[in-house]
Every structure is written in C-alpha cells, then in structure tokens.
PDB file of C-alpha atoms in Angstrom:
ATOM      1  CA  MET A1296     106.199 110.726 118.575  1.00 46.00           C
ATOM      2  CA  ASN A1297     104.444 113.492 120.544  1.00 39.00           C
ATOM      3  CA  TRP A1298     104.240 115.569 117.546  1.00 34.00           C
ATOM      4  CA  LEU A1299     100.924 113.932 117.217  1.00 36.00           C
ATOM      5  CA  PHE A1300      99.253 114.800 120.069  1.00 35.00           C
ATOM      6  CA  GLY A1301     101.092 118.599 120.766  1.00 35.00           C
ATOM      7  CA  SER A1302      99.598 119.968 123.643  1.00 34.00           C
ATOM      8  CA  ALA A1303      98.212 117.612 125.392  1.00 37.00           C
ATOM      9  CA  LEU A1304     101.295 115.884 126.574  1.00 40.00           C
ATOM     10  CA  SER A1305     102.309 115.728 130.312  1.00 49.00           C
ATOM     11  CA  SER A1306     105.509 116.272 131.889  1.00 72.00           C
ATOM     12  CA  THR A1307     104.536 115.669 135.451  1.00 90.00           C
ATOM     13  CA  MET A1308     103.196 112.264 137.094  1.00 95.00           C
ATOM     14  CA  VAL A1309      99.877 111.965 136.995  1.00 96.00           C
ATOM     15  CA  VAL A1310      98.583 110.997 140.516  1.00 97.00           C
ATOM     16  CA  PRO A1311      96.054 107.694 140.620  1.00 97.00           C
ATOM     17  CA  GLU A1312      93.366 109.657 141.513  1.00 97.00           C
ATOM     18  CA  ARG A1313      93.691 111.980 138.406  1.00 97.00           C
ATOM     19  CA  ALA A1314      94.034 108.749 136.205  1.00 98.00           C
ATOM     20  CA  LEU A1315      92.067 108.248 133.263  1.00 98.00           C
ATOM     21  CA  LYS A1316      89.325 105.658 133.901  1.00 98.00           C
ATOM     22  CA  GLY A1317      90.343 102.990 131.187  1.00 98.00           C
ATOM     23  CA  HIS A1318      88.648  99.933 130.031  1.00 99.00           C
ATOM     24  CA  GLU A1319      87.445  96.805 131.541  1.00 98.00           C
ATOM     25  CA  GLY A1320      89.553  94.621 128.947  1.00 98.00           C
ATOM     26  CA  TYR A1321      91.094  95.344 124.968  1.00 99.00           C
ATOM     27  CA  THR A1322      89.479  97.302 122.628  1.00 98.00           C
ATOM     28  CA  TYR A1323      91.700  96.418 120.074  1.00 98.00           C
ATOM     29  CA  SER A1324      92.888  93.057 118.868  1.00 96.00           C
ATOM     30  CA  VAL A1325      96.483  91.949 119.548  1.00 98.00           C
ATOM     31  CA  PRO A1326      98.381  89.860 116.746  1.00 98.00           C
ATOM     32  CA  ALA A1327      99.229  86.086 117.851  1.00 98.00           C
ATOM     33  CA  THR A1328     102.635  86.123 116.035  1.00 99.00           C
ATOM     34  CA  HIS A1329     105.788  88.527 115.512  1.00 99.00           C
ATOM     35  CA  THR A1330     105.740  89.820 111.873  1.00 98.00           C
ATOM     36  CA  VAL A1331     109.777  89.176 111.624  1.00 99.00           C
ATOM     37  CA  LEU A1332     110.604  86.639 113.919  1.00 99.00           C
ATOM     38  CA  GLY A1333     107.590  84.212 113.292  1.00 99.00           C
ATOM     39  CA  THR A1334     107.352  83.496 116.944  1.00 99.00           C
ATOM     40  CA  PRO A1335     104.044  83.710 119.059  1.00 99.00           C
ATOM     41  CA  LEU A1336     103.560  87.489 120.152  1.00 98.00           C
ATOM     42  CA  GLN A1337     102.398  86.588 123.458  1.00 98.00           C
ATOM     43  CA  GLY A1338     103.684  83.125 124.227  1.00 98.00           C
ATOM     44  CA  PRO A1339     104.112  80.527 125.204  1.00 98.00           C
ATOM     45  CA  TRP A1340     107.588  80.490 124.584  1.00 99.00           C
ATOM     46  CA  PRO A1341     110.309  77.863 124.964  1.00 98.00           C
ATOM     47  CA  GLU A1342     110.993  76.384 128.654  1.00 98.00           C
ATOM     48  CA  GLY A1343     113.922  78.945 129.950  1.00 98.00           C
ATOM     49  CA  THR A1344     112.755  81.923 128.005  1.00 99.00           C
ATOM     50  CA  ARG A1345     112.888  85.264 130.424  1.00 99.00           C
ATOM     51  CA  THR A1346     110.895  88.482 129.972  1.00 99.00           C
ATOM     52  CA  ILE A1347     112.130  91.753 130.881  1.00 99.00           C
ATOM     53  CA  VAL A1348     110.423  94.889 129.987  1.00 99.00           C
ATOM     54  CA  LEU A1349     112.065  98.171 129.079  1.00 99.00           C
ATOM     55  CA  GLY A1350     111.292 101.886 128.433  1.00 99.00           C
ATOM     56  CA  MET A1351     113.411 103.927 126.060  1.00 98.00           C
ATOM     57  CA  GLY A1352     111.436 106.539 124.547  1.00 96.00           C
ATOM     58  CA  CYS A1353     109.409 105.650 121.477  1.00 96.00           C
ATOM     59  CA  PHE A1354     108.538 101.927 121.340  1.00 97.00           C
ATOM     60  CA  TRP A1355     108.705 101.789 117.320  1.00 97.00           C
ATOM     61  CA  GLY A1356     112.405 101.767 116.895  1.00 96.00           C
ATOM     62  CA  ALA A1357     113.295 100.523 120.408  1.00 97.00           C
ATOM     63  CA  GLU A1358     111.395  97.390 119.442  1.00 98.00           C
ATOM     64  CA  ARG A1359     113.544  97.299 116.426  1.00 98.00           C
ATOM     65  CA  ILE A1360     116.569  97.340 118.301  1.00 98.00           C
ATOM     66  CA  PHE A1361     115.785  93.990 120.182  1.00 99.00           C
ATOM     67  CA  TRP A1362     114.025  91.832 117.693  1.00 98.00           C
ATOM     68  CA  GLN A1363     117.374  92.147 116.061  1.00 98.00           C
ATOM     69  CA  LEU A1364     119.212  91.134 118.846  1.00 98.00           C
ATOM     70  CA  PRO A1365     120.911  87.244 118.506  1.00 99.00           C
ATOM     71  CA  GLY A1366     119.139  85.543 121.274  1.00 99.00           C
ATOM     72  CA  VAL A1367     115.970  87.229 121.283  1.00 99.00           C
ATOM     73  CA  VAL A1368     113.134  85.207 120.878  1.00 99.00           C
ATOM     74  CA  SER A1369     110.343  87.892 120.454  1.00 99.00           C
ATOM     75  CA  THR A1370     109.709  91.158 121.264  1.00 99.00           C
ATOM     76  CA  SER A1371     106.381  93.325 121.945  1.00 99.00           C
ATOM     77  CA  VAL A1372     105.103  96.879 122.544  1.00 99.00           C
ATOM     78  CA  GLY A1373     102.746  97.662 125.452  1.00 99.00           C
ATOM     79  CA  TYR A1374     102.184 100.140 128.004  1.00 99.00           C
ATOM     80  CA  GLN A1375     103.067  99.805 131.416  1.00 99.00           C
ATOM     81  CA  GLY A1376     103.897 101.486 134.950  1.00 99.00           C
ATOM     82  CA  GLY A1377     101.316 103.696 135.149  1.00 98.00           C
ATOM     83  CA  TYR A1378      97.154 103.237 136.670  1.00 99.00           C
ATOM     84  CA  THR A1379      94.767 103.276 133.691  1.00 99.00           C
ATOM     85  CA  PRO A1380      93.474  99.682 132.989  1.00 99.00           C
ATOM     86  CA  TYR A1381      93.855  98.256 129.143  1.00 99.00           C
ATOM     87  CA  PRO A1382      94.720 102.043 127.861  1.00 99.00           C
ATOM     88  CA  THR A1383      94.808 103.196 124.314  1.00 99.00           C
ATOM     89  CA  TYR A1384      97.451 104.652 122.554  1.00 98.00           C
ATOM     90  CA  GLU A1385      95.901 107.639 122.610  1.00 98.00           C
ATOM     91  CA  GLU A1386      95.057 107.688 126.199  1.00 98.00           C
ATOM     92  CA  THR A1387      98.805 106.921 126.952  1.00 98.00           C
ATOM     93  CA  CYS A1388      99.962 109.794 124.922  1.00 96.00           C
ATOM     94  CA  THR A1389      98.031 112.169 127.134  1.00 96.00           C
ATOM     95  CA  GLY A1390     100.348 111.515 130.021  1.00 96.00           C
ATOM     96  CA  LEU A1391      97.497 110.699 132.114  1.00 97.00           C
ATOM     97  CA  THR A1392      97.588 107.083 132.457  1.00 98.00           C
ATOM     98  CA  GLY A1393     100.776 106.922 134.007  1.00 98.00           C
ATOM     99  CA  HIS A1394     102.228 104.003 131.540  1.00 98.00           C
ATOM    100  CA  ALA A1395     105.546 104.138 129.724  1.00 98.00           C
ATOM    101  CA  GLU A1396     105.796 103.356 125.884  1.00 98.00           C
ATOM    102  CA  VAL A1397     107.554  99.594 126.898  1.00 99.00           C
ATOM    103  CA  VAL A1398     109.163  96.651 124.665  1.00 99.00           C
ATOM    104  CA  GLN A1399     108.402  93.431 126.173  1.00 99.00           C
ATOM    105  CA  VAL A1400     111.564  91.288 125.468  1.00 99.00           C
ATOM    106  CA  ALA A1401     111.502  87.258 125.520  1.00 99.00           C
ATOM    107  CA  TYR A1402     114.882  86.068 125.270  1.00 99.00           C
ATOM    108  CA  ASP A1403     116.921  82.810 126.138  1.00 99.00           C
ATOM    109  CA  PRO A1404     119.809  83.298 128.541  1.00 98.00           C
ATOM    110  CA  ALA A1405     122.235  80.633 127.223  1.00 98.00           C
ATOM    111  CA  VAL A1406     122.326  82.650 124.171  1.00 99.00           C
ATOM    112  CA  VAL A1407     122.350  86.438 125.431  1.00 98.00           C
ATOM    113  CA  SER A1408     122.775  87.193 128.955  1.00 98.00           C
ATOM    114  CA  ASP A1409     120.687  89.362 131.469  1.00 98.00           C
ATOM    115  CA  ALA A1410     123.720  91.754 131.373  1.00 97.00           C
ATOM    116  CA  ASP A1411     123.901  91.948 127.809  1.00 97.00           C
ATOM    117  CA  VAL A1412     120.219  92.950 127.132  1.00 99.00           C
ATOM    118  CA  LEU A1413     120.935  95.318 129.483  1.00 98.00           C
ATOM    119  CA  ARG A1414     123.850  96.910 128.209  1.00 98.00           C
ATOM    120  CA  THR A1415     121.937  97.019 124.564  1.00 98.00           C
ATOM    121  CA  PHE A1416     119.131  98.914 126.637  1.00 99.00           C
ATOM    122  CA  TRP A1417     121.939 101.462 128.514  1.00 98.00           C
ATOM    123  CA  GLU A1418     124.032 102.194 124.978  1.00 98.00           C
ATOM    124  CA  SER A1419     120.474 102.515 122.848  1.00 98.00           C
ATOM    125  CA  HIS A1420     119.154 105.633 124.789  1.00 97.00           C
ATOM    126  CA  ASP A1421     119.891 108.376 126.615  1.00 97.00           C
ATOM    127  CA  PRO A1422     118.768 107.382 130.318  1.00 97.00           C
ATOM    128  CA  THR A1423     119.809 111.015 131.653  1.00 97.00           C
ATOM    129  CA  GLN A1424     116.905 112.723 130.370  1.00 95.00           C
ATOM    130  CA  GLY A1425     113.834 112.452 132.785  1.00 95.00           C
ATOM    131  CA  TYR A1426     110.729 112.622 130.807  1.00 96.00           C
ATOM    132  CA  ARG A1427     111.768 112.776 127.495  1.00 93.00           C
ATOM    133  CA  GLN A1428     113.585 110.956 125.042  1.00 94.00           C
ATOM    134  CA  GLY A1429     115.068 113.140 122.228  1.00 88.00           C
ATOM    135  CA  ASN A1430     112.076 115.400 120.797  1.00 88.00           C
ATOM    136  CA  ASP A1431     110.048 113.152 122.234  1.00 92.00           C
ATOM    137  CA  ARG A1432     108.748 114.485 125.447  1.00 93.00           C
ATOM    138  CA  GLY A1433     106.206 113.396 128.162  1.00 95.00           C
ATOM    139  CA  THR A1434     106.149 110.931 131.046  1.00 97.00           C
ATOM    140  CA  GLN A1435     105.668 108.024 128.722  1.00 97.00           C
ATOM    141  CA  TYR A1436     108.745 108.877 127.146  1.00 97.00           C
ATOM    142  CA  ARG A1437     110.501 107.909 130.310  1.00 97.00           C
ATOM    143  CA  SER A1438     113.392 105.104 131.000  1.00 98.00           C
ATOM    144  CA  THR A1439     112.480 102.173 132.557  1.00 98.00           C
ATOM    145  CA  VAL A1440     113.469  98.600 133.672  1.00 99.00           C
ATOM    146  CA  TYR A1441     110.810  96.268 134.853  1.00 99.00           C
ATOM    147  CA  THR A1442     112.405  93.102 135.948  1.00 99.00           C
ATOM    148  CA  THR A1443     111.192  89.634 136.241  1.00 99.00           C
ATOM    149  CA  THR A1444     113.845  87.590 138.057  1.00 98.00           C
ATOM    150  CA  PRO A1445     116.352  88.681 140.839  1.00 98.00           C
ATOM    151  CA  GLU A1446     119.159  88.141 138.650  1.00 98.00           C
ATOM    152  CA  GLN A1447     117.747  90.556 136.146  1.00 98.00           C
ATOM    153  CA  ALA A1448     117.406  93.056 139.211  1.00 98.00           C
ATOM    154  CA  ALA A1449     120.625  92.470 140.488  1.00 98.00           C
ATOM    155  CA  ALA A1450     122.020  92.978 136.700  1.00 97.00           C
ATOM    156  CA  ALA A1451     120.433  96.172 136.043  1.00 98.00           C
ATOM    157  CA  GLU A1452     121.502  97.574 138.930  1.00 97.00           C
ATOM    158  CA  GLU A1453     124.981  96.580 138.457  1.00 97.00           C
ATOM    159  CA  THR A1454     124.825  98.069 134.825  1.00 97.00           C
ATOM    160  CA  ARG A1455     123.197 101.040 135.784  1.00 98.00           C
ATOM    161  CA  ALA A1456     126.220 101.640 138.144  1.00 97.00           C
ATOM    162  CA  ALA A1457     128.517 101.015 135.988  1.00 97.00           C
ATOM    163  CA  TYR A1458     126.874 102.995 133.334  1.00 98.00           C
ATOM    164  CA  GLN A1459     126.783 106.013 135.784  1.00 98.00           C
ATOM    165  CA  GLN A1460     131.024 106.050 135.764  1.00 97.00           C
ATOM    166  CA  ARG A1461     130.947 106.159 132.130  1.00 97.00           C
ATOM    167  CA  LEU A1462     128.153 108.775 131.527  1.00 98.00           C
ATOM    168  CA  THR A1463     129.536 110.899 134.412  1.00 98.00           C
ATOM    169  CA  GLN A1464     133.064 110.828 132.976  1.00 97.00           C
ATOM    170  CA  ALA A1465     131.603 111.510 129.592  1.00 98.00           C
ATOM    171  CA  GLY A1466     130.011 114.661 131.464  1.00 98.00           C
ATOM    172  CA  TYR A1467     126.497 113.630 131.355  1.00 97.00           C
ATOM    173  CA  GLY A1468     123.989 113.580 134.215  1.00 97.00           C
ATOM    174  CA  GLU A1469     122.481 111.289 136.628  1.00 97.00           C
ATOM    175  CA  ILE A1470     120.468 108.604 135.436  1.00 98.00           C
ATOM    176  CA  THR A1471     116.773 108.796 135.733  1.00 97.00           C
ATOM    177  CA  THR A1472     115.966 104.956 134.876  1.00 98.00           C
ATOM    178  CA  GLU A1473     112.999 103.860 136.862  1.00 98.00           C
ATOM    179  CA  ILE A1474     113.816 100.306 138.121  1.00 98.00           C
ATOM    180  CA  ARG A1475     111.919  98.286 139.593  1.00 98.00           C
ATOM    181  CA  THR A1476     109.882  94.348 139.686  1.00 99.00           C
ATOM    182  CA  ALA A1477     106.985  94.015 136.601  1.00 98.00           C
ATOM    183  CA  ASP A1478     105.141  92.890 139.629  1.00 98.00           C
ATOM    184  CA  GLU A1479     105.217  96.602 141.363  1.00 98.00           C
ATOM    185  CA  ALA A1480     105.113  98.258 137.765  1.00 99.00           C
ATOM    186  CA  GLY A1481     101.264  96.429 137.178  1.00 99.00           C
ATOM    187  CA  PRO A1482     100.177  94.528 134.443  1.00 99.00           C
ATOM    188  CA  TYR A1483     101.679  95.313 130.960  1.00 99.00           C
ATOM    189  CA  TYR A1484      99.308  95.839 128.357  1.00 99.00           C
ATOM    190  CA  TYR A1485      99.633  95.085 124.520  1.00 99.00           C
ATOM    191  CA  ALA A1486      99.497  97.865 122.330  1.00 99.00           C
ATOM    192  CA  GLU A1487      97.808  98.112 119.431  1.00 99.00           C
ATOM    193  CA  ASP A1488      98.164  95.999 116.329  1.00 98.00           C
ATOM    194  CA  TYR A1489      99.550  98.518 114.233  1.00 98.00           C
ATOM    195  CA  HIS A1490     102.463  99.137 116.479  1.00 98.00           C
ATOM    196  CA  GLN A1491     103.819  96.632 116.844  1.00 99.00           C
ATOM    197  CA  GLN A1492     106.689  95.458 114.819  1.00 99.00           C
ATOM    198  CA  TYR A1493     106.039  99.002 113.633  1.00 98.00           C
ATOM    199  CA  LEU A1494     109.231 100.090 111.553  1.00 97.00           C
ATOM    200  CA  ASP A1495     109.193  96.437 109.581  1.00 98.00           C
ATOM    201  CA  LYS A1496     105.465  97.371 108.518  1.00 97.00           C
ATOM    202  CA  ASN A1497     106.805 101.439 107.694  1.00 96.00           C
ATOM    203  CA  PRO A1498     110.326 100.916 106.858  1.00 91.00           C
ATOM    204  CA  ASN A1499     110.542 104.433 106.674  1.00 88.00           C
ATOM    205  CA  GLY A1500     108.654 105.467 109.827  1.00 88.00           C
ATOM    206  CA  TYR A1501     109.499 107.564 112.762  1.00 89.00           C
ATOM    207  CA  CYS A1502     112.363 106.432 114.588  1.00 87.00           C
ATOM    208  CA  GLY A1503     113.652 109.154 117.820  1.00 82.00           C
ATOM    209  CA  ILE A1504     115.965 106.442 119.428  1.00 87.00           C
ATOM    210  CA  GLY A1505     119.586 107.666 119.765  1.00 89.00           C
ATOM    211  CA  GLY A1506     122.294 106.710 122.267  1.00 94.00           C
ATOM    212  CA  THR A1507     124.684 108.646 124.220  1.00 95.00           C
ATOM    213  CA  GLY A1508     127.695 107.178 122.297  1.00 95.00           C
ATOM    214  CA  VAL A1509     129.167 106.179 125.555  1.00 97.00           C
ATOM    215  CA  SER A1510     129.773 102.302 125.778  1.00 96.00           C
ATOM    216  CA  CYS A1511     128.224 100.357 128.969  1.00 95.00           C
ATOM    217  CA  PRO A1512     131.043  98.206 130.287  1.00 91.00           C
ATOM    218  CA  ARG A1513     130.591  94.304 130.424  1.00 80.00           C
ATOM    219  CA  PRO A1514     130.096  93.312 133.970  1.00 59.00           C
ATOM    220  CA  LEU A1515     130.652  89.618 135.449  1.00 45.00           C
ATOM    221  CA  ASP A1516     127.537  87.949 134.789  1.00 40.00           C
ATOM    222  CA  ALA A1517     126.356  85.505 137.477  1.00 38.00           C
TER     223      ALA A1517
END
C-alpha cells in the first residue's frame, strides 16, 4: 500500500520525542458490526473469547486470512505499538507514529488454539523482512505479535522457535518479528471504517500478503 504515500515512508523507527502529536480521540467513526461475520467489531464477545493482535504487512489482506479461519469470532484492523494517540491512516503511513498496521483477532480457544492462530500468522507472511513485507516498505509493515494471555505469549515463543528452524532449513534468515504483550505495546486504535473488512467491500482490492511456502510445525498445545 505504500505507493500511496511514496517518499514520506520511513525505514527507521521513530523515537518518541519525534513522533506525531496525534489526537485526543477518534477523528472518524468506527463501525459496530463486522461486515462478514455479523459479530460485534469492538466487542463484547462471548465469555472465554481471547484476543491477539498481529501485524504482518498490509492489514487489508491480513484481516481476510483471519476472518476466514474457523473459530474466529471477529476481526478488526488498527494501529498499535507506537507513540501517537489516535493516529489516522495517513499519519501511520508516514512512519512517524511508531505504530504497526495490525489485525485484532477475537477467537474461541475451544475451536482454534493459540498455537493454530499463530501457525496461520507465521505461514501467511515472511517474518524475516524487518521493516517491510513484500513491496510494502516502512516500519508500519513490520511483523508483530501482541499477546493478551501468558498462554499466548508461551505459544508465540514456541511457534517462533519451531518456525525459525524450518525457515533456516529453507534458506531464510532470522525472524524479525516483534513479540511482546499488548500492554507493553500500548493502546490498540481501530482504523477507519473504510479499512475494516476492506477486501470484502473491495474484492479486487490490493493484497500484498504472501507467505514463504514453509510450513510451521504443530507444537503440543498446552
């Protein structure tokens, strides 16, 4: 997507004192309902639902991967991991907010495990590319995992280690994925309405998501 903003993009992470000031609240409306699943976009969801926030490049294609995954209750796209409060898409694309484009995935762990959500994440993009994903370049396209439970955090590290072995065998470099808790990453900000379920609204829209073709081993679930 970065062709929309050209030379404004950054390949160096902004420091807090140089980040954009941001806003005191949303400057746009956030929809209430998922256009594909018909479930609440912002919750509440059924008791026991878990959430995890994943960055894997352009969030349009990434979100579609997860709303199609059995056991997923809802998805949304947004911005997280940076410094600027309530950023806009245009601000995030400058690289001066520190945020990544991310997908919040709400899922039923009785149907799809933490590990299987993460296996889908690893296999659906190239986590060795640093501040880019394919042709999309900039810190906002970095690979990220922001966890909300200790079990997710353990599964993230376990699947990362297992996938690194497979990637190394296939000739890929080191995984650069940022793994930390959602609390450490800071607030999750919902993206603008037109980004939510973008590829459902625009079936022929841009999708820069592409995996390595390397499968992630299935670890033992806790």
